[in-house]
Amino acid sequence: MAITDLQSKDHRDLLDTIDQLRSQGFSRYVDLPEIIVCGDQSAGKSSVLEAISGMSFPTKDNLCTRFATELILRRNPITSIKISIMPGDDRFQEEKDFLSSWRPDVDLEGEGLEVVIEKAKAAMGLSTTKLFCNDILRVELSGPTQPHLTLVDLPGLFRAGNKEQSADNVELVRNMVTRYMNRPRSIILAVVSAKNEYVLQDVTVLAKQADPQGLRTMGLITKPDTLDSGSDSEKSWVQLALNKDVELSLGWHVLKNRSYEQRDFTLAQRDANEEEFFSTGIWMSIDRSSCAVKSLKSRLSSVLKQQILDQLPSLVADVEHGIEGCNAKLSRLGDARESPEQQLRYLTRVSQEFTSLMTSAIEGRYSDAFFGDTKGYLGYEKRLRAVVQNRLEGFAKEMRKSGQSLVITESDDEHAYGDRGISRSQYIGEVKDKMSLSRGCELPGLFNPAIVNELFVEQCQPWRDVVTNMAQDIIDSVHLTTRCIIQQAAADDVVDEILILLDAGIERCKANMDEKITELLQPQYGIHAITYNHQLTKNVQAAQRARNRTAIEKKIRETFGTRGFKDVDSKVNINPAQIMDLFLDEIEPDMGRFGCSIAVDYMQAYYDVALDRFIDDISVIAVEGCLIRRLPSLLTPSTVLELEPAEISHLVGENDETASRRTNLIKKLRTLQKGLQDIKRFQRHRDATAVLLQRTSQSPVSKSQALEETDPTPPPAAKDPETPDLQEQGWEVPMSQFHLSRQIFQNGGNDQQLDHLEYTST
């Protein structure tokens, strides 16, 4: 790539866009592509920056820069210098305002940056007690010989303290450098001195940790003239420079610094001396593009440009993701809640959303995004109707399975039910004993109706525990759904206070439900058995018929064998007298047991009828009527209007922390939105330029001919006072190309397209 291409307007716009984003604090939220200059103390970083910029940097790399320094270089016919400070995030607002407006009153031409850095340290409040800060010194240099380049200079790494820097600061500097290195879009310019062993320099270790594959690290070797000519050490450094020892995707570069004797050399003398050095000896084997400062400028410029272009898609994605996050957090915070009117509006909106979502939750309408999808149980707790339905269904199953104190079996398999199992024969014997204690005027074989109620009361004793556990589960689910809805509708800092209000309402509903459950349980324990359901007699007859069938079948099998039951065509000789005897044998001779058996049948039949009725009453009257249907009315707009202003303020009043968080989020959102616009604007212009250049390069006619064919009578272009005269400023741009760009501007009507196209010459 030619140097003229690197210095194109397109290139400058690209870097300016990124630098403008950085100056606006954009990098606080999204990592931006940048070249960071890092190395050990005395590695020659300052000399490298001085050679690149032409500006005198402090030559002692002993923590004079206790902060990051951005060096922004731009090619421009007019030389200009601008110094400023970008405050760190940890500063108070007053400090930020002061540092943002700070400008040094020094003569940079005569004094260089030493005085500027000392004044910047004073402005930042650095001293012997505060050695480092997160502020950034910005040095913007423009001139006809400057490249389009932006570098971030970091403090030099060191291992031991001295009178100017304590050992405690070793980790501070190391952490600062590591933080910059770990940014995935940073190009690491690792400066290593040939005076020291490569493997002993800390910057190589940190760079390897941050960039294990060496994809975004470029090595820069300084002080090659300190090596003994022809020595093994010199050869090993040459191998490193040739990218044969430690391979880096971006390769290596070699730079010769001015020696102490050459400290008064002008930049021209310095560059000439450097060219001479790399033109002799073993250093002649290094490609000219990988040595000397002249090629370093264009190389770094090209690397940074390519890094920015490569990272633009992911940068846009990160910014859009950041904008989504800001909008989500701001939505959670809601509008400002400082004045009573704002608080009333806010709580009213929360009540509306609560009522709407709770109504949908209890009616089973889950179309709102709040309820999620049905791919899993994630968000299941929000679907209150589904939770209640499933729990009540489980309640019904549990009542039928575990609602009886005793499980009465017709056979001797009562052991399958543990302590609850009892055979019918044994149970009838126990009932007979109870009936003997409560006999009335009934004849033998009959029973006192009160015994049915007494047996039923004993059987339904587990109901109270089963229904109590179910009710508590339902209440827990209601609390959980309510919390989810309020977390959706209200800001985090007011969720707990609003929940206290709602929990009190839920507890009132729970008290009503518990009272209704007690009311529904009372007839089961304190009133004689009552039902007019015809299912009672059907259940009794069905039970007796099934029991008689089983008994008769057993007798027939014992008398005639099993052959006749298995084969319908088989012939069995049956004596009618025998059949009659079988039926007569089934008559219970003990009239007391006979009456007990009937009483047990009625008790079991009544239990089934009462159980079904109780399950429905609990579900409909207690759970649904006393709790679920009342939930949407716990916080309605009308409820909010009935609250006192002091109560509303207590519920949703905004504290300083929330107000500050909203302010910071709004600032971040605006920064990201503005940055996204700038990035996309540059992308559109770049794409439009690429399309135009491709079309003109494929055309068989010249650009001037293409212009004439597009518009045979183009009007003369008026001189834009903001558009520089390129030829007057020394730029070699063919006028035909200038007119081509100008005509496109007039047809398209876009100022930025004019600037973009005007300087993209081939």
mmCIF file of C-alpha atoms in Angstrom, residues 337-338 340 343 347 644-654:
data_model
loop_
_atom_site.group_PDB
_atom_site.id
_atom_site.type_symbol
_atom_site.label_atom_id
_atom_site.label_comp_id
_atom_site.label_asym_id
_atom_site.label_seq_id
_atom_site.Cartn_x
_atom_site.Cartn_y
_atom_site.Cartn_z
ATOM 1 C CA ARG A 337 -39.885 9.963 40.537
ATOM 2 C CA GLU A 338 -38.896 13.131 42.343
ATOM 3 C CA PRO A 340 -45.420 13.972 44.042
ATOM 4 C CA GLN A 343 -44.607 9.525 41.868
ATOM 5 C CA LEU A 347 -47.302 4.137 40.756
ATOM 6 C CA GLU A 644 -51.952 9.462 50.838
ATOM 7 C CA PRO A 645 -49.095 11.358 49.127
ATOM 8 C CA ALA A 646 -46.780 10.341 51.974
ATOM 9 C CA GLU A 647 -47.630 6.677 51.371
ATOM 10 C CA ILE A 648 -46.990 7.005 47.637
ATOM 11 C CA SER A 649 -43.671 8.737 48.304
ATOM 12 C CA HIS A 650 -42.708 5.958 50.689
ATOM 13 C CA LEU A 651 -43.562 3.349 48.090
ATOM 14 C CA VAL A 652 -41.937 4.777 44.957
ATOM 15 C CA GLY A 653 -39.941 7.836 46.017
ATOM 16 C CA GLU A 654 -36.601 7.984 44.219
#
